[in-house]
């Protein structure tokens, strides 16, 4: 029993120190003291024991110019110890702690800290419409660890991203080590260096493919800007939305081309398409930036793919391109697709697999979409998330509010002219995971890509797991407290526990000096 009580008190102290590891506020003139108290050796809470303990607490308080405001006898009965709240009108909490330092009856002391609900709330205007970051517990990481880092780069292989969006501009990468602002890979082998001489978010509509300006348009279809905002829209700037990272460097890598199509009435319209050669070009580019120039690209987002005949990934050129990015230490997050398919047993694609989602390498993550009710993404009917053993993890993908260009440069989408819109699909779920990976890279900059990946996997909730995904639903807060080889759980992380023990060391030192 006595050992259990000792464990209880140590746990209480560790919880106190864990809760304040990030500089919590406290009541200025109060402290909570753990004391030796012979009146509390018996398990029964007798009136005499209470009175004796109260008298001892009052004497302790008087000795340091304070008063005893409250004790907690039910917690301490049978332990030979008491917990007492002391308050002073003349001394600060720090002064009270210093005054108690030489008292042989004092075991430990802490300030009367003001606890708060975990979860840092940004002031962005549309935060109330962003259910996804809340569901994956991003605010808890923002509160307790990090809001991201400008040292971490995330490559977005997509349609590009506009670089003058007011909610993205500060987090879009600037001039790169190769002397460019990035590159657009398009039209089956063409490469255009991105320059910033235009205003890509202005109201532009093309009439001919010759008018496509890959150097300045920023985003040829809008999709890349939306994905980028999920990962890293600037947080806490009073406008728009917040990304999973308030601070990060988004590296837009265009891999889509503008193409002409015709509707059932033979009317021409413009859409976008990504050729495999251009996607491989984009992968080659980010590996070059990382390996040759040392750019700290930790994560890549690929919200793209299609059903193809099953291949041997050891000999397939596309697979090996993804592998090279993975081998370079880049966490490659890939969307599972919106085709209403169980990838294990596809009804409409016999003998096929969706790629690159079904490539399996050390640092790849395949992502399915969940809705606000923790089911599969089904909001619009056509955006039904693919699922099955090929899907590693699920993440919010329905009704996801993020950044968009003002115009519809190409494609049939009509963009919200406030530069924000809610979209659905695994394309939106994947940057949730990419953003979470980047956030963990900011918290743990020395961990490897695979360690970060496994933290995400092992921290996942047991939601949409059986029959839907390998690990379940993304929870970045669990992941932030999860060792790469273990599983998540409640309580203090190893880091918090070390802080707590470090804080207890001076208390033990007081006794050694006597």
mmCIF file with all atom_site columns, N, CA and C in Angstrom, residues 78-142:
data_model
loop_
_atom_site.group_PDB
_atom_site.id
_atom_site.type_symbol
_atom_site.label_atom_id
_atom_site.label_alt_id
_atom_site.label_comp_id
_atom_site.label_asym_id
_atom_site.label_entity_id
_atom_site.label_seq_id
_atom_site.pdbx_PDB_ins_code
_atom_site.Cartn_x
_atom_site.Cartn_y
_atom_site.Cartn_z
_atom_site.occupancy
_atom_site.B_iso_or_equiv
_atom_site.pdbx_formal_charge
_atom_site.auth_seq_id
_atom_site.auth_comp_id
_atom_site.auth_asym_id
_atom_site.auth_atom_id
_atom_site.pdbx_PDB_model_num
ATOM 1   N N  . UNK A 1 78  ? -3.175  7.848  5.093   1.00 0.00 ? 78  UNK A N  1
ATOM 2   C CA . UNK A 1 78  ? -2.371  6.641  5.144   1.00 0.00 ? 78  UNK A CA 1
ATOM 3   C C  . UNK A 1 78  ? -0.988  6.774  4.562   1.00 0.00 ? 78  UNK A C  1
ATOM 4   N N  . UNK A 1 79  ? -0.646  7.939  4.042   1.00 0.00 ? 79  UNK A N  1
ATOM 5   C CA . UNK A 1 79  ? 0.632   8.090  3.336   1.00 0.00 ? 79  UNK A CA 1
ATOM 6   C C  . UNK A 1 79  ? 1.736   8.692  4.187   1.00 0.00 ? 79  UNK A C  1
ATOM 7   N N  . UNK A 1 80  ? 1.355   9.336  5.305   1.00 0.00 ? 80  UNK A N  1
ATOM 8   C CA . UNK A 1 80  ? 2.356   10.061 6.080   1.00 0.00 ? 80  UNK A CA 1
ATOM 9   C C  . UNK A 1 80  ? 2.758   11.361 5.411   1.00 0.00 ? 80  UNK A C  1
ATOM 10  N N  . UNK A 1 81  ? 1.934   11.827 4.509   1.00 0.00 ? 81  UNK A N  1
ATOM 11  C CA . UNK A 1 81  ? 2.211   13.062 3.772   1.00 0.00 ? 81  UNK A CA 1
ATOM 12  C C  . UNK A 1 81  ? 0.933   13.889 3.650   1.00 0.00 ? 81  UNK A C  1
ATOM 13  N N  . UNK A 1 82  ? 1.106   15.148 3.342   1.00 0.00 ? 82  UNK A N  1
ATOM 14  C CA . UNK A 1 82  ? -0.028  16.036 3.085   1.00 0.00 ? 82  UNK A CA 1
ATOM 15  C C  . UNK A 1 82  ? 0.261   16.883 1.852   1.00 0.00 ? 82  UNK A C  1
ATOM 16  N N  . UNK A 1 83  ? -0.793  17.307 1.211   1.00 0.00 ? 83  UNK A N  1
ATOM 17  C CA . UNK A 1 83  ? -0.705  18.280 0.122   1.00 0.00 ? 83  UNK A CA 1
ATOM 18  C C  . UNK A 1 83  ? -1.444  19.522 0.590   1.00 0.00 ? 83  UNK A C  1
ATOM 19  N N  . UNK A 1 84  ? -0.777  20.683 0.543   1.00 0.00 ? 84  UNK A N  1
ATOM 20  C CA . UNK A 1 84  ? -1.330  21.908 1.115   1.00 0.00 ? 84  UNK A CA 1
ATOM 21  C C  . UNK A 1 84  ? -1.175  23.049 0.121   1.00 0.00 ? 84  UNK A C  1
ATOM 22  N N  . UNK A 1 85  ? -2.217  23.837 -0.024  1.00 0.00 ? 85  UNK A N  1
ATOM 23  C CA . UNK A 1 85  ? -2.174  25.049 -0.844  1.00 0.00 ? 85  UNK A CA 1
ATOM 24  C C  . UNK A 1 85  ? -1.863  26.234 0.064   1.00 0.00 ? 85  UNK A C  1
ATOM 25  N N  . UNK A 1 86  ? -0.733  26.901 -0.193  1.00 0.00 ? 86  UNK A N  1
ATOM 26  C CA . UNK A 1 86  ? -0.341  28.068 0.582   1.00 0.00 ? 86  UNK A CA 1
ATOM 27  C C  . UNK A 1 86  ? -0.508  29.334 -0.246  1.00 0.00 ? 86  UNK A C  1
ATOM 28  N N  . UNK A 1 87  ? -0.885  30.427 0.433   1.00 0.00 ? 87  UNK A N  1
ATOM 29  C CA . UNK A 1 87  ? -1.084  31.705 -0.241  1.00 0.00 ? 87  UNK A CA 1
ATOM 30  C C  . UNK A 1 87  ? -0.487  32.828 0.607   1.00 0.00 ? 87  UNK A C  1
ATOM 31  N N  . UNK A 1 88  ? 0.083   33.804 -0.086  1.00 0.00 ? 88  UNK A N  1
ATOM 32  C CA . UNK A 1 88  ? 0.692   34.936 0.622   1.00 0.00 ? 88  UNK A CA 1
ATOM 33  C C  . UNK A 1 88  ? 0.276   36.252 -0.028  1.00 0.00 ? 88  UNK A C  1
ATOM 34  N N  . UNK A 1 89  ? 0.112   37.282 0.804   1.00 0.00 ? 89  UNK A N  1
ATOM 35  C CA . UNK A 1 89  ? -0.193  38.608 0.278   1.00 0.00 ? 89  UNK A CA 1
ATOM 36  C C  . UNK A 1 89  ? 1.071   39.424 0.028   1.00 0.00 ? 89  UNK A C  1
ATOM 37  N N  . UNK A 1 90  ? 2.207   38.913 0.490   1.00 0.00 ? 90  UNK A N  1
ATOM 38  C CA . UNK A 1 90  ? 3.438   39.698 0.395   1.00 0.00 ? 90  UNK A CA 1
ATOM 39  C C  . UNK A 1 90  ? 4.537   39.033 -0.428  1.00 0.00 ? 90  UNK A C  1
ATOM 40  N N  . UNK A 1 91  ? 4.430   37.737 -0.667  1.00 0.00 ? 91  UNK A N  1
ATOM 41  C CA . UNK A 1 91  ? 5.477   37.014 -1.380  1.00 0.00 ? 91  UNK A CA 1
ATOM 42  C C  . UNK A 1 91  ? 4.962   36.442 -2.705  1.00 0.00 ? 91  UNK A C  1
ATOM 43  N N  . UNK A 1 92  ? 5.837   36.445 -3.661  1.00 0.00 ? 92  UNK A N  1
ATOM 44  C CA . UNK A 1 92  ? 5.518   35.812 -4.948  1.00 0.00 ? 92  UNK A CA 1
ATOM 45  C C  . UNK A 1 92  ? 5.666   34.304 -4.814  1.00 0.00 ? 92  UNK A C  1
ATOM 46  N N  . UNK A 1 93  ? 5.209   33.592 -5.808  1.00 0.00 ? 93  UNK A N  1
ATOM 47  C CA . UNK A 1 93  ? 5.342   32.142 -5.811  1.00 0.00 ? 93  UNK A CA 1
ATOM 48  C C  . UNK A 1 93  ? 6.818   31.734 -5.763  1.00 0.00 ? 93  UNK A C  1
ATOM 49  N N  . UNK A 1 94  ? 7.648   32.428 -6.517  1.00 0.00 ? 94  UNK A N  1
ATOM 50  C CA . UNK A 1 94  ? 9.078   32.105 -6.516  1.00 0.00 ? 94  UNK A CA 1
ATOM 51  C C  . UNK A 1 94  ? 9.696   32.352 -5.142  1.00 0.00 ? 94  UNK A C  1
ATOM 52  N N  . UNK A 1 95  ? 9.282   33.402 -4.487  1.00 0.00 ? 95  UNK A N  1
ATOM 53  C CA . UNK A 1 95  ? 9.801   33.694 -3.153  1.00 0.00 ? 95  UNK A CA 1
ATOM 54  C C  . UNK A 1 95  ? 9.329   32.669 -2.128  1.00 0.00 ? 95  UNK A C  1
ATOM 55  N N  . UNK A 1 96  ? 8.095   32.214 -2.251  1.00 0.00 ? 96  UNK A N  1
ATOM 56  C CA . UNK A 1 96  ? 7.587   31.169 -1.356  1.00 0.00 ? 96  UNK A CA 1
ATOM 57  C C  . UNK A 1 96  ? 8.385   29.881 -1.537  1.00 0.00 ? 96  UNK A C  1
ATOM 58  N N  . UNK A 1 97  ? 8.656   29.533 -2.797  1.00 0.00 ? 97  UNK A N  1
ATOM 59  C CA . UNK A 1 97  ? 9.434   28.317 -3.071  1.00 0.00 ? 97  UNK A CA 1
ATOM 60  C C  . UNK A 1 97  ? 10.815  28.424 -2.444  1.00 0.00 ? 97  UNK A C  1
ATOM 61  N N  . UNK A 1 98  ? 11.442  29.589 -2.576  1.00 0.00 ? 98  UNK A N  1
ATOM 62  C CA . UNK A 1 98  ? 12.766  29.791 -2.003  1.00 0.00 ? 98  UNK A CA 1
ATOM 63  C C  . UNK A 1 98  ? 12.717  29.705 -0.470  1.00 0.00 ? 98  UNK A C  1
ATOM 64  N N  . UNK A 1 99  ? 11.670  30.225 0.138   1.00 0.00 ? 99  UNK A N  1
ATOM 65  C CA . UNK A 1 99  ? 11.532  30.196 1.598   1.00 0.00 ? 99  UNK A CA 1
ATOM 66  C C  . UNK A 1 99  ? 11.333  28.778 2.110   1.00 0.00 ? 99  UNK A C  1
ATOM 67  N N  . UNK A 1 100 ? 10.695  27.943 1.325   1.00 0.00 ? 100 UNK A N  1
ATOM 68  C CA . UNK A 1 100 ? 10.413  26.564 1.737   1.00 0.00 ? 100 UNK A CA 1
ATOM 69  C C  . UNK A 1 100 ? 11.601  25.635 1.519   1.00 0.00 ? 100 UNK A C  1
ATOM 70  N N  . UNK A 1 101 ? 12.587  26.102 0.800   1.00 0.00 ? 101 UNK A N  1
ATOM 71  C CA . UNK A 1 101 ? 13.673  25.234 0.363   1.00 0.00 ? 101 UNK A CA 1
ATOM 72  C C  . UNK A 1 101 ? 14.406  24.548 1.513   1.00 0.00 ? 101 UNK A C  1
ATOM 73  N N  . UNK A 1 102 ? 14.606  25.230 2.618   1.00 0.00 ? 102 UNK A N  1
ATOM 74  C CA . UNK A 1 102 ? 15.378  24.652 3.713   1.00 0.00 ? 102 UNK A CA 1
ATOM 75  C C  . UNK A 1 102 ? 14.566  23.879 4.716   1.00 0.00 ? 102 UNK A C  1
ATOM 76  N N  . UNK A 1 103 ? 13.267  23.743 4.515   1.00 0.00 ? 103 UNK A N  1
ATOM 77  C CA . UNK A 1 103 ? 12.413  23.079 5.504   1.00 0.00 ? 103 UNK A CA 1
ATOM 78  C C  . UNK A 1 103 ? 12.493  21.563 5.343   1.00 0.00 ? 103 UNK A C  1
ATOM 79  N N  . UNK A 1 104 ? 12.923  20.835 6.407   1.00 0.00 ? 104 UNK A N  1
ATOM 80  C CA . UNK A 1 104 ? 13.082  19.376 6.279   1.00 0.00 ? 104 UNK A CA 1
ATOM 81  C C  . UNK A 1 104 ? 11.776  18.634 6.063   1.00 0.00 ? 104 UNK A C  1
ATOM 82  N N  . UNK A 1 105 ? 10.629  19.253 6.375   1.00 0.00 ? 105 UNK A N  1
ATOM 83  C CA . UNK A 1 105 ? 9.342   18.587 6.185   1.00 0.00 ? 105 UNK A CA 1
ATOM 84  C C  . UNK A 1 105 ? 8.793   18.737 4.768   1.00 0.00 ? 105 UNK A C  1
ATOM 85  N N  . UNK A 1 106 ? 9.443   19.558 3.967   1.00 0.00 ? 106 UNK A N  1
ATOM 86  C CA . UNK A 1 106 ? 8.960   19.797 2.605   1.00 0.00 ? 106 UNK A CA 1
ATOM 87  C C  . UNK A 1 106 ? 9.584   18.775 1.658   1.00 0.00 ? 106 UNK A C  1
ATOM 88  N N  . UNK A 1 107 ? 8.720   17.992 0.998   1.00 0.00 ? 107 UNK A N  1
ATOM 89  C CA . UNK A 1 107 ? 9.189   16.995 0.027   1.00 0.00 ? 107 UNK A CA 1
ATOM 90  C C  . UNK A 1 107 ? 9.285   17.604 -1.363  1.00 0.00 ? 107 UNK A C  1
ATOM 91  N N  . UNK A 1 108 ? 8.313   18.384 -1.715  1.00 0.00 ? 108 UNK A N  1
ATOM 92  C CA . UNK A 1 108 ? 8.281   19.005 -3.038  1.00 0.00 ? 108 UNK A CA 1
ATOM 93  C C  . UNK A 1 108 ? 7.305   20.162 -3.072  1.00 0.00 ? 108 UNK A C  1
ATOM 94  N N  . UNK A 1 109 ? 7.463   21.039 -4.038  1.00 0.00 ? 109 UNK A N  1
ATOM 95  C CA . UNK A 1 109 ? 6.607   22.215 -4.140  1.00 0.00 ? 109 UNK A CA 1
ATOM 96  C C  . UNK A 1 109 ? 6.451   22.593 -5.617  1.00 0.00 ? 109 UNK A C  1
ATOM 97  N N  . UNK A 1 110 ? 5.280   23.067 -5.959  1.00 0.00 ? 110 UNK A N  1
ATOM 98  C CA . UNK A 1 110 ? 5.036   23.527 -7.323  1.00 0.00 ? 110 UNK A CA 1
ATOM 99  C C  . UNK A 1 110 ? 4.166   24.772 -7.278  1.00 0.00 ? 110 UNK A C  1
ATOM 100 N N  . UNK A 1 111 ? 4.264   25.567 -8.292  1.00 0.00 ? 111 UNK A N  1
ATOM 101 C CA . UNK A 1 111 ? 3.378   26.723 -8.411  1.00 0.00 ? 111 UNK A CA 1
ATOM 102 C C  . UNK A 1 111 ? 1.948   26.253 -8.690  1.00 0.00 ? 111 UNK A C  1
ATOM 103 N N  . UNK A 1 112 ? 0.978   27.078 -8.390  1.00 0.00 ? 112 UNK A N  1
ATOM 104 C CA . UNK A 1 112 ? -0.424  26.765 -8.657  1.00 0.00 ? 112 UNK A CA 1
ATOM 105 C C  . UNK A 1 112 ? -0.739  27.147 -10.102 1.00 0.00 ? 112 UNK A C  1
ATOM 106 N N  . UNK A 1 113 ? -0.351  26.269 -10.988 1.00 0.00 ? 113 UNK A N  1
ATOM 107 C CA . UNK A 1 113 ? -0.443  26.568 -12.411 1.00 0.00 ? 113 UNK A CA 1
ATOM 108 C C  . UNK A 1 113 ? -1.886  26.606 -12.900 1.00 0.00 ? 113 UNK A C  1
ATOM 109 N N  . UNK A 1 114 ? -2.106  27.437 -13.898 1.00 0.00 ? 114 UNK A N  1
ATOM 110 C CA . UNK A 1 114 ? -3.418  27.549 -14.536 1.00 0.00 ? 114 UNK A CA 1
ATOM 111 C C  . UNK A 1 114 ? -3.447  26.636 -15.753 1.00 0.00 ? 114 UNK A C  1
ATOM 112 N N  . UNK A 1 115 ? -4.183  25.564 -15.669 1.00 0.00 ? 115 UNK A N  1
ATOM 113 C CA . UNK A 1 115 ? -4.283  24.631 -16.779 1.00 0.00 ? 115 UNK A CA 1
ATOM 114 C C  . UNK A 1 115 ? -5.342  25.114 -17.771 1.00 0.00 ? 115 UNK A C  1
ATOM 115 N N  . UNK A 1 116 ? -5.238  24.618 -18.979 1.00 0.00 ? 116 UNK A N  1
ATOM 116 C CA . UNK A 1 116 ? -6.195  25.015 -20.015 1.00 0.00 ? 116 UNK A CA 1
ATOM 117 C C  . UNK A 1 116 ? -6.463  23.836 -20.923 1.00 0.00 ? 116 UNK A C  1
ATOM 118 N N  . UNK A 1 117 ? -7.542  23.931 -21.646 1.00 0.00 ? 117 UNK A N  1
ATOM 119 C CA . UNK A 1 117 ? -7.872  22.885 -22.611 1.00 0.00 ? 117 UNK A CA 1
ATOM 120 C C  . UNK A 1 117 ? -6.773  22.829 -23.648 1.00 0.00 ? 117 UNK A C  1
ATOM 121 N N  . UNK A 1 118 ? -6.277  21.642 -23.915 1.00 0.00 ? 118 UNK A N  1
ATOM 122 C CA . UNK A 1 118 ? -5.243  21.498 -24.931 1.00 0.00 ? 118 UNK A CA 1
ATOM 123 C C  . UNK A 1 118 ? -5.817  21.820 -26.305 1.00 0.00 ? 118 UNK A C  1
ATOM 124 N N  . UNK A 1 119 ? -5.104  22.576 -27.094 1.00 0.00 ? 119 UNK A N  1
ATOM 125 C CA . UNK A 1 119 ? -5.543  22.877 -28.439 1.00 0.00 ? 119 UNK A CA 1
ATOM 126 C C  . UNK A 1 119 ? -5.432  24.353 -28.743 1.00 0.00 ? 119 UNK A C  1
ATOM 127 N N  . UNK A 1 120 ? -4.377  24.733 -29.433 1.00 0.00 ? 120 UNK A N  1
ATOM 128 C CA . UNK A 1 120 ? -4.167  26.130 -29.774 1.00 0.00 ? 120 UNK A CA 1
ATOM 129 C C  . UNK A 1 120 ? -5.134  26.521 -30.884 1.00 0.00 ? 120 UNK A C  1
ATOM 130 N N  . UNK A 1 121 ? -5.903  27.567 -30.671 1.00 0.00 ? 121 UNK A N  1
ATOM 131 C CA . UNK A 1 121 ? -6.919  27.974 -31.629 1.00 0.00 ? 121 UNK A CA 1
ATOM 132 C C  . UNK A 1 121 ? -6.423  29.155 -32.448 1.00 0.00 ? 121 UNK A C  1
ATOM 133 N N  . UNK A 1 122 ? -6.277  28.985 -33.757 1.00 0.00 ? 122 UNK A N  1
ATOM 134 C CA . UNK A 1 122 ? -5.836  30.103 -34.590 1.00 0.00 ? 122 UNK A CA 1
ATOM 135 C C  . UNK A 1 122 ? -6.953  31.115 -34.780 1.00 0.00 ? 122 UNK A C  1
ATOM 136 N N  . UNK A 1 123 ? -6.589  32.332 -35.196 1.00 0.00 ? 123 UNK A N  1
ATOM 137 C CA . UNK A 1 123 ? -7.594  33.379 -35.375 1.00 0.00 ? 123 UNK A CA 1
ATOM 138 C C  . UNK A 1 123 ? -8.021  33.537 -36.832 1.00 0.00 ? 123 UNK A C  1
ATOM 139 N N  . UNK A 1 124 ? -7.687  32.555 -37.684 1.00 0.00 ? 124 UNK A N  1
ATOM 140 C CA . UNK A 1 124 ? -8.047  32.644 -39.098 1.00 0.00 ? 124 UNK A CA 1
ATOM 141 C C  . UNK A 1 124 ? -9.565  32.669 -39.272 1.00 0.00 ? 124 UNK A C  1
ATOM 142 N N  . UNK A 1 125 ? -10.034 33.498 -40.181 1.00 0.00 ? 125 UNK A N  1
ATOM 143 C CA . UNK A 1 125 ? -11.465 33.791 -40.297 1.00 0.00 ? 125 UNK A CA 1
ATOM 144 C C  . UNK A 1 125 ? -12.324 32.568 -40.592 1.00 0.00 ? 125 UNK A C  1
ATOM 145 N N  . UNK A 1 126 ? -11.781 31.591 -41.332 1.00 0.00 ? 126 UNK A N  1
ATOM 146 C CA . UNK A 1 126 ? -12.561 30.417 -41.725 1.00 0.00 ? 126 UNK A CA 1
ATOM 147 C C  . UNK A 1 126 ? -12.238 29.184 -40.892 1.00 0.00 ? 126 UNK A C  1
ATOM 148 N N  . UNK A 1 127 ? -11.561 29.369 -39.779 1.00 0.00 ? 127 UNK A N  1
ATOM 149 C CA . UNK A 1 127 ? -11.180 28.233 -38.937 1.00 0.00 ? 127 UNK A CA 1
ATOM 150 C C  . UNK A 1 127 ? -12.391 27.432 -38.498 1.00 0.00 ? 127 UNK A C  1
ATOM 151 N N  . UNK A 1 128 ? -13.511 28.096 -38.247 1.00 0.00 ? 128 UNK A N  1
ATOM 152 C CA . UNK A 1 128 ? -14.702 27.379 -37.801 1.00 0.00 ? 128 UNK A CA 1
ATOM 153 C C  . UNK A 1 128 ? -15.248 26.436 -38.860 1.00 0.00 ? 128 UNK A C  1
ATOM 154 N N  . UNK A 1 129 ? -14.803 26.572 -40.104 1.00 0.00 ? 129 UNK A N  1
ATOM 155 C CA . UNK A 1 129 ? -15.248 25.673 -41.173 1.00 0.00 ? 129 UNK A CA 1
ATOM 156 C C  . UNK A 1 129 ? -14.239 24.571 -41.473 1.00 0.00 ? 129 UNK A C  1
ATOM 157 N N  . UNK A 1 130 ? -13.165 24.516 -40.700 1.00 0.00 ? 130 UNK A N  1
ATOM 158 C CA . UNK A 1 130 ? -12.117 23.525 -40.929 1.00 0.00 ? 130 UNK A CA 1
ATOM 159 C C  . UNK A 1 130 ? -12.222 22.397 -39.898 1.00 0.00 ? 130 UNK A C  1
ATOM 160 N N  . UNK A 1 131 ? -12.975 21.358 -40.226 1.00 0.00 ? 131 UNK A N  1
ATOM 161 C CA . UNK A 1 131 ? -13.115 20.253 -39.285 1.00 0.00 ? 131 UNK A CA 1
ATOM 162 C C  . UNK A 1 131 ? -11.926 19.296 -39.344 1.00 0.00 ? 131 UNK A C  1
ATOM 163 N N  . UNK A 1 132 ? -11.251 19.239 -40.478 1.00 0.00 ? 132 UNK A N  1
ATOM 164 C CA . UNK A 1 132 ? -10.195 18.255 -40.663 1.00 0.00 ? 132 UNK A CA 1
ATOM 165 C C  . UNK A 1 132 ? -9.035  18.387 -39.693 1.00 0.00 ? 132 UNK A C  1
ATOM 166 N N  . UNK A 1 133 ? -8.399  19.576 -39.586 1.00 0.00 ? 133 UNK A N  1
ATOM 167 C CA . UNK A 1 133 ? -7.293  19.710 -38.632 1.00 0.00 ? 133 UNK A CA 1
ATOM 168 C C  . UNK A 1 133 ? -7.702  19.408 -37.200 1.00 0.00 ? 133 UNK A C  1
ATOM 169 N N  . UNK A 1 134 ? -8.938  19.748 -36.842 1.00 0.00 ? 134 UNK A N  1
ATOM 170 C CA . UNK A 1 134 ? -9.408  19.451 -35.489 1.00 0.00 ? 134 UNK A CA 1
ATOM 171 C C  . UNK A 1 134 ? -9.511  17.940 -35.278 1.00 0.00 ? 134 UNK A C  1
ATOM 172 N N  . UNK A 1 135 ? -10.013 17.244 -36.310 1.00 0.00 ? 135 UNK A N  1
ATOM 173 C CA . UNK A 1 135 ? -10.213 15.792 -36.153 1.00 0.00 ? 135 UNK A CA 1
ATOM 174 C C  . UNK A 1 135 ? -8.894  15.040 -36.013 1.00 0.00 ? 135 UNK A C  1
ATOM 175 N N  . UNK A 1 136 ? -7.848  15.504 -36.657 1.00 0.00 ? 136 UNK A N  1
ATOM 176 C CA . UNK A 1 136 ? -6.559  14.807 -36.546 1.00 0.00 ? 136 UNK A CA 1
ATOM 177 C C  . UNK A 1 136 ? -5.731  15.331 -35.371 1.00 0.00 ? 136 UNK A C  1
ATOM 178 N N  . UNK A 1 137 ? -6.332  16.212 -34.560 1.00 0.00 ? 137 UNK A N  1
ATOM 179 C CA . UNK A 1 137 ? -5.714  16.735 -33.342 1.00 0.00 ? 137 UNK A CA 1
ATOM 180 C C  . UNK A 1 137 ? -4.482  17.603 -33.617 1.00 0.00 ? 137 UNK A C  1
ATOM 181 N N  . UNK A 1 138 ? -4.499  18.330 -34.722 1.00 0.00 ? 138 UNK A N  1
ATOM 182 C CA . UNK A 1 138 ? -3.396  19.252 -34.991 1.00 0.00 ? 138 UNK A CA 1
ATOM 183 C C  . UNK A 1 138 ? -3.289  20.357 -33.943 1.00 0.00 ? 138 UNK A C  1
ATOM 184 N N  . UNK A 1 139 ? -4.401  20.933 -33.455 1.00 0.00 ? 139 UNK A N  1
ATOM 185 C CA . UNK A 1 139 ? -4.259  22.002 -32.457 1.00 0.00 ? 139 UNK A CA 1
ATOM 186 C C  . UNK A 1 139 ? -3.501  21.573 -31.206 1.00 0.00 ? 139 UNK A C  1
ATOM 187 N N  . UNK A 1 140 ? -3.612  20.297 -30.830 1.00 0.00 ? 140 UNK A N  1
ATOM 188 C CA . UNK A 1 140 ? -2.886  19.830 -29.660 1.00 0.00 ? 140 UNK A CA 1
ATOM 189 C C  . UNK A 1 140 ? -1.377  19.837 -29.896 1.00 0.00 ? 140 UNK A C  1
ATOM 190 N N  . UNK A 1 141 ? -0.973  19.566 -31.126 1.00 0.00 ? 141 UNK A N  1
ATOM 191 C CA . UNK A 1 141 ? 0.461   19.645 -31.445 1.00 0.00 ? 141 UNK A CA 1
ATOM 192 C C  . UNK A 1 141 ? 0.896   21.109 -31.472 1.00 0.00 ? 141 UNK A C  1
ATOM 193 N N  . UNK A 1 142 ? 0.072   21.974 -32.062 1.00 0.00 ? 142 UNK A N  1
ATOM 194 C CA . UNK A 1 142 ? 0.396   23.404 -32.079 1.00 0.00 ? 142 UNK A CA 1
ATOM 195 C C  . UNK A 1 142 ? 0.572   23.931 -30.654 1.00 0.00 ? 142 UNK A C  1
#
